[in-house]
Short mmCIF file of C-alpha atoms in Angstrom, two decimals:
data_model
loop_
_atom_site.label_atom_id
_atom_site.label_comp_id
_atom_site.label_asym_id
_atom_site.label_seq_id
_atom_site.Cartn_x
_atom_site.Cartn_y
_atom_site.Cartn_z
CA MET A 17 -236.63 -161.68 17.74
CA PRO A 18 -232.88 -160.39 17.92
CA GLN A 19 -230.62 -162.20 19.99
CA SER A 20 -229.91 -161.01 23.23
CA VAL A 21 -226.26 -159.61 23.89
CA PRO A 22 -224.33 -161.20 26.73
CA SER A 23 -223.95 -159.12 29.76
CA LEU A 24 -220.33 -157.93 30.53
CA PRO A 25 -219.72 -160.29 33.36
CA ARG A 26 -220.55 -163.24 31.16
CA ARG A 27 -218.28 -161.87 28.21
CA LEU A 28 -215.50 -161.42 30.81
CA ALA A 29 -216.00 -165.04 32.06
CA ARG A 30 -216.06 -166.29 28.47
CA LEU A 31 -212.88 -164.38 27.68
CA LEU A 32 -211.11 -165.57 30.69
CA ARG A 33 -212.36 -169.37 29.84
CA THR A 34 -211.16 -169.26 26.13
CA SER A 35 -208.26 -166.80 26.04
CA LEU A 36 -204.87 -167.96 26.98
CA PHE A 37 -203.58 -164.30 26.66
CA THR A 38 -206.25 -163.07 29.38
CA GLN A 39 -205.62 -166.07 31.60
CA VAL A 40 -201.80 -165.48 31.48
CA ALA A 41 -202.27 -161.69 31.89
CA CYS A 42 -204.38 -162.13 35.00
CA ALA A 43 -202.02 -164.63 36.47
CA LEU A 44 -199.16 -162.19 35.84
CA VAL A 45 -200.93 -159.34 37.89
CA LEU A 46 -201.91 -161.86 40.61
CA GLY A 47 -198.41 -163.24 40.91
CA ILE A 48 -197.15 -159.66 41.37
CA VAL A 49 -199.78 -158.76 44.19
CA PHE A 50 -199.38 -162.15 45.95
CA GLY A 51 -195.49 -161.51 45.96
CA LYS A 52 -195.82 -158.11 47.26
CA LEU A 53 -198.22 -159.00 50.07
CA TRP A 54 -196.87 -162.27 51.35
CA PRO A 55 -193.15 -162.57 50.14
CA GLY A 56 -192.46 -165.37 52.65
CA VAL A 57 -195.10 -167.69 51.16
CA ALA A 58 -194.53 -166.49 47.55
CA THR A 59 -191.04 -167.72 47.55
CA ASP A 60 -192.15 -171.30 48.23
CA LEU A 61 -194.07 -171.25 44.76
CA GLN A 62 -190.98 -171.80 42.66
CA PRO A 63 -192.11 -175.42 41.81
CA LEU A 64 -194.99 -174.07 39.92
CA GLY A 65 -192.84 -172.31 37.26
CA ASP A 66 -189.99 -174.93 37.36
CA GLY A 67 -192.44 -177.75 36.98
CA PHE A 68 -194.05 -176.18 33.77
CA THR A 69 -190.48 -175.35 32.11
CA ARG A 70 -189.51 -179.10 32.88
CA LEU A 71 -192.68 -180.34 30.87
CA ILE A 72 -191.98 -177.95 27.92
CA LYS A 73 -188.11 -178.91 27.91
CA THR A 74 -189.14 -182.66 27.69
CA ILE A 75 -191.05 -181.93 24.34
CA ILE A 76 -188.45 -179.46 22.78
CA SER A 77 -185.84 -182.10 21.38
CA PRO A 78 -188.44 -184.58 19.94
CA LEU A 79 -190.36 -181.75 18.30
CA VAL A 80 -187.40 -180.24 16.65
CA PHE A 81 -186.29 -183.61 15.46
CA CYS A 82 -189.49 -184.34 13.89
CA VAL A 83 -189.97 -180.86 12.42
CA VAL A 84 -186.54 -180.84 10.94
CA VAL A 85 -186.46 -184.49 9.47
CA VAL A 86 -190.03 -183.79 7.90
CA GLY A 87 -188.97 -180.45 6.60
CA ILE A 88 -185.87 -181.93 4.69
CA ALA A 89 -187.87 -184.75 3.40
CA LYS A 90 -190.60 -182.61 2.15
CA ALA A 91 -188.29 -179.84 0.85
CA GLY A 92 -186.44 -182.74 -1.18
CA ASP A 93 -183.21 -180.66 -1.44
CA LEU A 94 -180.49 -181.08 1.06
CA LYS A 95 -178.55 -178.31 -0.47
CA ALA A 96 -181.28 -175.77 0.07
CA PHE A 97 -181.26 -176.88 3.68
CA GLY A 98 -177.53 -176.06 3.79
CA ARG A 99 -178.11 -172.64 2.36
CA ILE A 100 -180.81 -171.86 5.03
CA GLY A 101 -178.29 -172.76 7.57
CA LEU A 102 -175.47 -170.64 6.20
CA LYS A 103 -177.84 -167.65 5.62
CA ALA A 104 -179.14 -168.11 9.33
CA LEU A 105 -175.66 -167.91 10.61
CA ILE A 106 -174.83 -164.72 8.65
CA TRP A 107 -178.04 -163.05 9.90
CA PHE A 108 -177.43 -164.17 13.59
CA GLU A 109 -173.81 -162.79 13.48
CA VAL A 110 -174.86 -159.46 12.09
CA ALA A 111 -177.93 -159.11 14.43
CA SER A 112 -176.02 -160.02 17.64
CA THR A 113 -173.07 -157.89 16.73
CA LEU A 114 -175.58 -154.82 16.02
CA ALA A 115 -176.97 -155.47 19.58
CA LEU A 116 -173.55 -155.24 21.08
CA ILE A 117 -172.64 -152.08 19.32
CA ILE A 118 -176.07 -150.48 20.42
CA GLY A 119 -175.45 -151.61 23.99
CA LEU A 120 -171.90 -149.99 24.15
CA LEU A 121 -173.17 -146.67 22.58
CA ALA A 122 -176.18 -146.43 24.88
CA ALA A 123 -173.81 -147.18 27.81
CA ASN A 124 -171.15 -144.56 26.83
CA VAL A 125 -174.02 -141.83 26.30
CA VAL A 126 -176.10 -142.45 29.57
CA GLN A 127 -173.23 -143.59 31.81
CA PRO A 128 -175.58 -145.74 34.14
CA GLY A 129 -172.83 -146.53 36.73
CA SER A 130 -171.13 -143.28 36.95
CA GLY A 131 -170.98 -141.61 40.42
CA MET A 132 -171.65 -144.93 42.38
CA ASN A 133 -167.94 -145.02 43.34
CA VAL A 134 -168.01 -148.67 44.53
CA ASP A 135 -164.93 -150.23 46.29
CA PRO A 136 -164.48 -153.71 44.61
CA SER A 137 -162.99 -154.87 47.96
CA THR A 138 -166.45 -154.43 49.48
CA LEU A 139 -168.08 -156.89 47.25
CA ASP A 140 -168.61 -160.49 47.72
CA ALA A 141 -167.14 -162.39 44.82
CA SER A 142 -168.28 -165.70 46.35
CA ALA A 143 -171.90 -164.82 45.47
CA VAL A 144 -171.08 -164.94 41.94
CA ASP A 145 -169.60 -168.40 42.29
CA ALA A 146 -172.73 -169.42 43.99
CA LYS A 147 -174.84 -168.12 41.26
CA THR A 148 -172.98 -169.76 38.48
CA GLY A 149 -172.31 -172.99 40.47
CA GLY A 150 -168.58 -172.67 39.97
CA GLY A 151 -169.01 -173.38 36.20
CA SER A 152 -167.26 -171.91 33.25
CA LEU A 153 -168.23 -171.09 29.55
CA PRO A 154 -166.90 -173.66 27.03
CA SER A 155 -164.18 -172.50 24.61
CA THR A 156 -164.91 -172.16 20.91
CA THR A 157 -163.32 -175.64 20.30
CA GLU A 158 -165.26 -177.16 23.19
CA PHE A 159 -168.44 -175.38 21.92
CA ALA A 160 -167.96 -176.82 18.37
CA LEU A 161 -167.35 -180.58 19.89
CA ASN A 162 -170.16 -180.31 22.13
CA ALA A 163 -172.46 -179.55 19.27
CA LEU A 164 -171.44 -183.09 17.84
CA PRO A 165 -173.50 -185.81 19.55
CA THR A 166 -171.74 -188.86 21.06
CA SER A 167 -174.97 -190.79 21.40
CA PHE A 168 -178.31 -190.82 19.66
CA ILE A 169 -180.28 -191.29 22.74
CA GLY A 170 -177.89 -189.17 24.77
CA ALA A 171 -178.54 -186.05 22.61
CA PHE A 172 -182.33 -186.19 23.55
CA ALA A 173 -181.75 -187.27 27.30
CA GLU A 174 -179.35 -184.23 27.77
CA ASN A 175 -181.70 -181.97 25.66
CA SER A 176 -178.94 -180.69 23.58
CA LEU A 177 -180.59 -178.64 20.78
CA LEU A 178 -177.61 -178.49 18.53
CA GLN A 179 -176.85 -182.17 18.77
CA VAL A 180 -180.51 -183.06 17.94
CA LEU A 181 -180.24 -180.77 15.03
CA ILE A 182 -177.31 -182.57 13.52
CA LEU A 183 -179.01 -185.80 14.15
CA ALA A 184 -182.29 -184.77 12.53
CA CYS A 185 -180.18 -183.41 9.44
CA LEU A 186 -178.44 -186.92 9.12
CA VAL A 187 -181.78 -188.69 9.31
CA GLY A 188 -183.39 -186.37 6.82
CA ALA A 189 -180.46 -186.82 4.47
CA ALA A 190 -180.74 -190.47 4.87
CA LEU A 191 -184.33 -190.46 3.89
CA LEU A 192 -183.72 -188.49 0.85
CA HIS A 193 -180.97 -190.85 -0.11
CA LEU A 194 -182.87 -194.08 0.44
CA GLY A 195 -186.18 -192.99 -1.09
CA HIS A 196 -189.65 -193.99 -0.36
CA THR A 197 -189.37 -197.43 -1.79
CA LYS A 198 -186.84 -198.68 0.84
CA VAL A 199 -188.40 -197.00 3.95
CA PRO A 200 -191.90 -196.20 3.09
CA GLN A 201 -193.17 -196.23 6.65
CA VAL A 202 -190.57 -193.95 8.37
CA LEU A 203 -191.60 -190.53 7.16
CA PRO A 204 -195.31 -191.04 8.00
CA ALA A 205 -194.38 -192.40 11.24
CA ILE A 206 -192.46 -189.39 12.22
CA GLU A 207 -195.18 -187.22 10.97
CA GLN A 208 -197.51 -189.12 13.25
CA ALA A 209 -195.20 -188.64 16.22
CA GLN A 210 -195.13 -184.85 15.44
CA GLU A 211 -198.88 -184.78 15.72
CA ILE A 212 -198.74 -186.43 19.03
CA ILE A 213 -196.17 -184.08 20.31
CA PHE A 214 -198.24 -180.94 19.16
CA ALA A 215 -201.12 -182.51 21.25
CA ILE A 216 -198.80 -182.85 24.27
CA VAL A 217 -198.02 -179.32 23.84
CA GLY A 218 -201.95 -178.35 23.85
CA PHE A 219 -202.12 -180.10 27.27
CA VAL A 220 -199.17 -178.58 28.91
CA MET A 221 -200.07 -174.95 27.69
CA ARG A 222 -203.24 -175.26 29.79
CA LEU A 223 -201.00 -175.06 32.86
CA ALA A 224 -199.25 -171.67 31.69
CA PRO A 225 -201.26 -169.41 33.87
CA ILE A 226 -200.31 -171.26 36.90
CA ALA A 227 -196.73 -171.21 35.95
CA VAL A 228 -196.81 -167.50 35.56
CA PHE A 229 -198.49 -166.96 38.71
CA GLY A 230 -195.84 -168.89 40.45
CA ALA A 231 -192.97 -167.33 38.57
CA MET A 232 -193.94 -163.80 39.21
CA ALA A 233 -194.74 -164.21 42.91
CA VAL A 234 -191.22 -165.86 43.57
CA LEU A 235 -189.67 -162.92 41.62
CA ILE A 236 -191.39 -160.21 43.65
CA GLY A 237 -191.06 -162.05 46.97
CA GLN A 238 -187.41 -162.40 46.65
CA TYR A 239 -186.42 -159.21 45.28
CA GLY A 240 -189.21 -156.94 46.02
CA LEU A 241 -189.82 -153.71 44.15
CA GLY A 242 -187.05 -151.68 45.92
CA VAL A 243 -184.53 -152.87 43.55
CA ILE A 244 -185.94 -151.38 40.56
CA GLU A 245 -185.42 -147.93 42.53
CA THR A 246 -181.95 -148.82 43.38
CA TYR A 247 -181.07 -149.73 39.76
CA ALA A 248 -183.46 -147.54 38.02
CA LYS A 249 -181.10 -145.83 35.65
CA LEU A 250 -179.52 -149.06 34.52
CA ILE A 251 -182.89 -150.86 34.12
CA ILE A 252 -184.37 -147.98 32.02
CA LEU A 253 -181.33 -147.90 29.90
CA CYS A 254 -181.45 -151.60 29.06
CA TYR A 255 -185.14 -151.45 28.28
CA VAL A 256 -184.75 -148.40 26.09
CA ALA A 257 -181.95 -149.99 24.17
CA ALA A 258 -183.93 -153.06 23.75
CA ALA A 259 -186.68 -151.08 22.32
CA LEU A 260 -184.49 -149.27 19.80
CA PHE A 261 -183.09 -152.64 18.60
CA ILE A 262 -186.51 -154.15 18.20
CA ALA A 263 -187.57 -151.00 16.13
CA LEU A 264 -184.47 -151.86 13.90
CA LEU A 265 -185.68 -155.43 13.71
CA ALA A 266 -189.20 -153.97 12.42
CA VAL A 267 -187.55 -151.99 9.84
CA ALA A 268 -185.43 -154.86 8.65
CA LEU A 269 -188.45 -157.32 8.77
CA ARG A 270 -190.42 -154.77 6.68
CA ILE A 271 -187.52 -154.31 4.06
CA VAL A 272 -186.95 -157.90 3.71
CA THR A 273 -190.38 -159.52 3.77
CA GLY A 274 -192.82 -156.79 3.68
CA LEU A 275 -194.43 -157.84 7.06
CA SER A 276 -195.28 -155.72 10.03
CA LEU A 277 -193.43 -156.79 13.27
CA TRP A 278 -196.13 -155.06 15.49
CA LYS A 279 -198.74 -157.23 13.72
CA PHE A 280 -196.51 -160.20 14.28
CA LEU A 281 -196.11 -159.35 17.97
CA ARG A 282 -199.81 -159.10 18.38
CA TYR A 283 -200.03 -162.71 16.71
CA ILE A 284 -197.62 -164.13 19.25
CA ARG A 285 -198.89 -162.10 22.07
CA GLU A 286 -199.91 -165.14 24.26
CA GLU A 287 -196.37 -166.64 23.88
CA MET A 288 -194.70 -163.49 24.51
CA LEU A 289 -196.66 -162.87 27.67
CA LEU A 290 -195.93 -166.53 28.85
CA ALA A 291 -192.10 -166.06 28.08
CA LEU A 292 -192.28 -162.76 29.98
CA GLY A 293 -194.09 -164.55 33.04
CA THR A 294 -191.81 -167.57 33.23
CA ALA A 295 -188.54 -165.81 32.13
CA SER A 296 -187.91 -168.62 29.49
CA THR A 297 -187.95 -168.57 25.73
CA GLU A 298 -187.81 -172.30 25.81
CA ALA A 299 -191.23 -172.34 27.33
CA VAL A 300 -192.72 -171.16 24.12
CA MET A 301 -190.75 -172.72 21.50
CA PRO A 302 -193.08 -175.39 20.66
CA ARG A 303 -196.03 -173.07 20.17
CA VAL A 304 -193.85 -170.35 18.30
CA MET A 305 -192.96 -173.08 15.92
CA GLN A 306 -196.34 -173.86 15.36
CA LYS A 307 -197.23 -170.27 14.50
CA LEU A 308 -194.39 -169.61 12.46
CA ARG A 309 -195.44 -172.55 10.14
CA LYS A 310 -199.11 -171.58 10.06
CA ALA A 311 -197.71 -167.89 9.08
CA GLY A 312 -196.39 -169.55 5.84
CA ALA A 313 -192.57 -170.26 6.86
CA ARG A 314 -191.60 -173.68 5.50
CA ASP A 315 -191.00 -176.60 7.90
CA ASP A 316 -187.31 -176.86 7.21
CA ALA A 317 -186.63 -173.11 7.63
CA VAL A 318 -188.48 -173.12 10.95
CA GLY A 319 -186.93 -176.34 12.11
CA LEU A 320 -183.45 -175.09 11.40
CA VAL A 321 -183.33 -171.47 12.20
CA LEU A 322 -185.49 -171.15 15.38
CA PRO A 323 -183.66 -173.83 17.38
CA THR A 324 -180.09 -172.66 16.16
CA GLY A 325 -180.94 -169.10 17.10
CA TYR A 326 -181.49 -170.17 20.68
CA SER A 327 -177.82 -170.80 20.90
CA PHE A 328 -176.39 -168.36 18.35
CA ASN A 329 -178.87 -165.28 18.33
CA LEU A 330 -179.07 -164.24 21.96
CA ASP A 331 -179.78 -160.55 20.82
CA GLY A 332 -181.07 -159.65 24.27
CA ALA A 333 -178.27 -161.25 26.18
CA SER A 334 -175.78 -159.29 23.90
CA LEU A 335 -177.52 -155.94 24.69
CA TYR A 336 -177.25 -156.77 28.23
CA LEU A 337 -173.74 -157.87 28.50
CA SER A 338 -172.39 -154.99 26.76
CA ILE A 339 -174.36 -152.43 28.86
CA GLY A 340 -173.38 -154.50 31.94
CA THR A 341 -169.80 -154.47 31.25
CA LEU A 342 -169.53 -150.64 30.95
CA PHE A 343 -171.99 -150.18 33.95
CA ILE A 344 -169.49 -152.21 36.11
CA ALA A 345 -166.35 -150.35 34.89
CA GLN A 346 -168.10 -147.06 35.46
CA ALA A 347 -169.34 -148.04 38.79
CA VAL A 348 -165.76 -149.01 40.24
CA GLY A 349 -164.29 -145.97 38.39
CA VAL A 350 -162.55 -147.60 35.48
CA ASP A 351 -162.34 -145.62 32.30
CA LEU A 352 -162.27 -147.92 29.28
CA SER A 353 -160.59 -146.77 26.12
CA LEU A 354 -161.89 -147.12 22.68
CA GLY A 355 -159.47 -150.02 22.04
CA GLN A 356 -160.73 -151.89 25.18
CA GLN A 357 -164.35 -151.17 24.27
CA ILE A 358 -163.58 -152.96 20.90
CA THR A 359 -162.08 -155.69 22.75
CA VAL A 360 -165.26 -156.04 24.70
CA ILE A 361 -167.20 -156.62 21.57
CA LEU A 362 -164.79 -159.14 20.17
CA VAL A 363 -164.81 -161.08 23.51
CA LEU A 364 -168.60 -161.02 23.86
CA MET A 365 -169.05 -162.09 20.27
CA LEU A 366 -167.48 -165.36 21.15
CA THR A 367 -168.61 -165.83 24.89
CA SER A 368 -172.26 -164.95 24.04
CA LYS A 369 -172.24 -168.06 21.51
CA GLY A 370 -171.87 -170.59 24.36
CA MET A 371 -174.44 -169.21 26.84
CA ALA A 372 -177.28 -171.01 26.27
CA GLY A 373 -178.35 -173.69 28.78
CA ILE A 374 -175.64 -172.86 31.24
CA PRO A 375 -176.59 -171.57 34.81
CA GLY A 376 -175.59 -167.94 35.64
CA SER A 377 -174.15 -167.68 31.94
CA ALA A 378 -174.61 -163.99 31.91
CA PHE A 379 -172.10 -163.60 34.93
CA LEU A 380 -169.49 -166.04 33.37
CA ALA A 381 -169.47 -164.08 30.39
CA LEU A 382 -169.12 -160.82 32.14
CA SER A 383 -166.39 -162.31 34.34
CA ALA A 384 -164.60 -163.80 31.22
CA THR A 385 -165.01 -160.19 29.66
CA ALA A 386 -163.40 -158.45 32.83
CA THR A 387 -160.63 -160.82 32.96
CA SER A 388 -159.75 -160.43 29.29
CA LEU A 389 -159.63 -156.66 29.79
CA GLY A 390 -157.47 -156.92 32.95
CA ALA A 391 -158.78 -153.35 34.02
CA ILE A 392 -162.11 -154.36 35.77
CA PRO A 393 -161.99 -156.55 38.96
CA ALA A 394 -163.70 -159.83 38.25
CA GLY A 395 -165.52 -159.45 41.67
CA ALA A 396 -167.31 -156.26 40.58
CA VAL A 397 -169.61 -158.31 38.50
CA ALA A 398 -171.52 -159.16 41.89
CA LEU A 399 -172.86 -155.65 41.41
CA LEU A 400 -175.41 -156.99 38.90
CA LEU A 401 -176.64 -159.90 41.14
CA GLY A 402 -179.46 -157.86 42.59
CA VAL A 403 -180.81 -156.62 39.07
CA ASP A 404 -180.04 -159.75 37.03
CA ARG A 405 -183.50 -161.28 37.44
CA ILE A 406 -185.24 -157.90 36.67
CA MET A 407 -183.29 -157.96 33.19
CA ASP A 408 -184.87 -161.38 32.14
CA SER A 409 -188.04 -159.91 30.69
CA MET A 410 -185.95 -157.66 28.32
CA ARG A 411 -183.66 -160.55 27.43
CA VAL A 412 -186.57 -162.85 26.82
CA VAL A 413 -188.54 -160.40 24.63
CA THR A 414 -185.53 -159.41 22.43
CA ASN A 415 -184.23 -162.96 22.00
CA LEU A 416 -187.64 -164.32 21.06
CA LEU A 417 -188.43 -161.46 18.64
CA GLY A 418 -184.82 -161.51 17.29
CA ASN A 419 -185.15 -165.21 16.60
CA CYS A 420 -188.67 -164.98 15.09
CA VAL A 421 -187.54 -162.10 12.73
CA ALA A 422 -184.56 -164.39 11.72
CA VAL A 423 -187.02 -167.21 10.67
CA LEU A 424 -189.23 -165.02 8.62
CA ALA A 425 -186.31 -163.25 7.08
CA VAL A 426 -184.12 -166.05 6.27
CA SER A 427 -187.26 -167.91 4.88
CA ARG A 428 -187.98 -165.10 2.43
CA TRP A 429 -184.19 -164.97 1.58
CA GLU A 430 -184.17 -168.42 0.44
CA GLY A 431 -187.82 -168.40 -0.90
CA ALA A 432 -189.18 -170.42 1.72
CA LEU A 433 -191.85 -168.00 2.99
CA ASP A 434 -195.36 -167.77 1.70
CA THR A 435 -195.60 -164.06 2.23
CA ALA A 436 -199.50 -164.08 1.18
CA GLN A 437 -200.25 -166.67 3.85
CA ALA A 438 -198.19 -164.59 6.45
CA LYS A 439 -200.04 -161.37 5.52
CA LYS A 440 -203.54 -163.00 5.99
CA MET A 441 -202.48 -164.49 9.22
CA LEU A 442 -201.09 -161.43 10.57
CA ASN A 443 -204.27 -159.35 9.42
CA ARG A 444 -206.48 -161.92 11.26
CA GLU A 445 -207.98 -162.89 7.80
CA ILE A 446 -207.15 -166.45 8.95
CA GLU A 447 -207.58 -167.60 12.60
CA PHE A 448 -204.68 -169.68 14.17
CA VAL A 449 -205.76 -173.12 14.99
CA PRO A 450 -203.12 -175.40 16.79
CA ASP A 451 -202.05 -178.60 15.03
CA ALA A 452 -203.48 -180.74 17.92
CA ASP A 453 -206.95 -179.08 17.49
CA GLU A 454 -207.29 -179.65 13.64
CA PRO A 455 -209.68 -182.50 12.49
CA GLU A 456 -207.02 -184.45 10.64
CA ALA A 457 -205.00 -184.83 13.93
CA THR A 458 -207.56 -187.25 15.44
CA VAL A 459 -206.16 -190.37 16.56
CA GLY A 460 -207.25 -193.51 14.71
CA VAL A 461 -208.58 -191.80 11.58
CA THR A 462 -206.86 -192.98 8.37
CA LYS A 463 -206.62 -190.65 5.43
CA PRO A 464 -207.70 -192.04 2.16
CA GLU A 465 -204.79 -193.21 -0.10
CA ALA A 466 -203.84 -191.49 -3.10
CA PRO A 467 -204.60 -193.03 -6.65
CA ALA A 468 -202.00 -195.72 -7.52
CA SER A 469 -201.77 -194.64 -10.98
CA THR A 470 -199.61 -191.56 -10.03
CA THR A 471 -196.08 -191.57 -10.34
CA ALA A 472 -195.23 -188.12 -8.84
CA PRO A 473 -192.90 -187.86 -5.84
CA VAL A 474 -194.58 -187.81 -2.34
CA ASP A 475 -193.36 -185.44 0.21
CA GLY A 476 -190.17 -184.79 -1.65
CA ILE A 477 -189.32 -188.54 -1.76
CA PRO A 478 -189.56 -190.53 -4.94
CA ALA A 479 -192.87 -192.38 -5.13
CA GLN A 480 -193.29 -196.26 -5.46
CA PRO A 481 -193.63 -197.49 -8.99
CA ALA A 482 -197.49 -197.45 -10.12
CA GLN A 483 -199.37 -200.52 -9.59
CA GLN A 484 -201.91 -201.79 -12.12
CA PRO A 485 -205.32 -202.59 -10.50
CA ALA A 486 -206.29 -205.97 -9.98
CA LYS A 487 -208.72 -207.37 -12.45
CA GLU A 488 -210.87 -209.02 -9.66
CA PRO A 489 -211.34 -207.81 -6.16
CA ALA A 490 -209.49 -209.43 -3.59
CA PRO A 491 -211.50 -211.51 -0.97
CA GLU A 492 -212.22 -209.88 2.32
CA VAL A 493 -210.11 -211.05 5.25
CA GLY A 494 -211.89 -212.27 8.34
#
């Protein structure tokens, strides 16, 4: 007899039970509805999103460390790792500068702030100080010095990705220098720690729908939907400019790697929706690293390019900053000359690199830009307080896609991308299975050892000398 087809309610229930994308999408809609109907209660749900983000942040530093160390050791070539880093920085600078230019061109054409005729003296500049906590962006020198760790443990405790990256590079280089004979247990131990971290990621990701529900409820409860009507022109312009930039990313990815960005977007749809809901790219970094590795990008490329991009390749933030600067100028009636707009690009090229991890960093960068121009009152930055949170979705999507494209493009540029594997994964010929769910990740199972007669390098590190088999079997112990 033919098998009976499950009814529609059963199929929907199964989809809701097994699909993270469906769970997060439902949580997103429920959060918007809840925030609209009960705004007073919704604002109390902030701990749901914050708690999830905290759990993810505890995983990021050790995960980046393990992936980078293992990547260097397996690649067996520190010079190649240096080339990957240099090519990544070149890609980041070109991409972020392109984003700034697109933002300025869009703002000049559409003029989102024209006709507002805002009097800067009526704005509350202290609200910006409250948003930023009175902080400031680091100078270029401070940014470079802050990237250097002062303590091995402190880098992990402070969750400083750049410091962790430097430590990981040093440890990976030391493993290559010492070889497998002197430290035979270190690399396997780091690989096992990586498997444990991926298992923790799997546990934490089960809480993602709850985090998205809480974050969206808080957003709608605090700001409502009216702010969208007030700033409709600015919001639409930012999202259209982001869509144009993403289209350019798709062209660049196709030219460099032959891969489709739209298929890749489908491949990471769960992570993208989660990043949208929580307004945080950090919340999805561990899963995105897994998916990029499964899609054929080599460990060392993923481990270096993606975390570095979180500090150097903020494409969405660059778009927003350039459009926001001109919006403020137009709103207060200041006409910026071509020379001043070029100054905006140069200033934002520097200030945008030190934004990661600083509260209210967008406002700090805008204030620094306004101060450097001398023509825009710094207090006018307060005009964007009401719309900044709405822009998070645009910034998150653009930043995340920009960094993922950078990983794939730089990997291809360096010959560290398995294009055939990537196409199979993006075409759904291979199903993505998280590392923690694979059979070999089972705790307590020991893999069989390789034959002792081989003298080939293991994981990029020189193997121990081959040993002759014993003539007689050794007696059993115990």
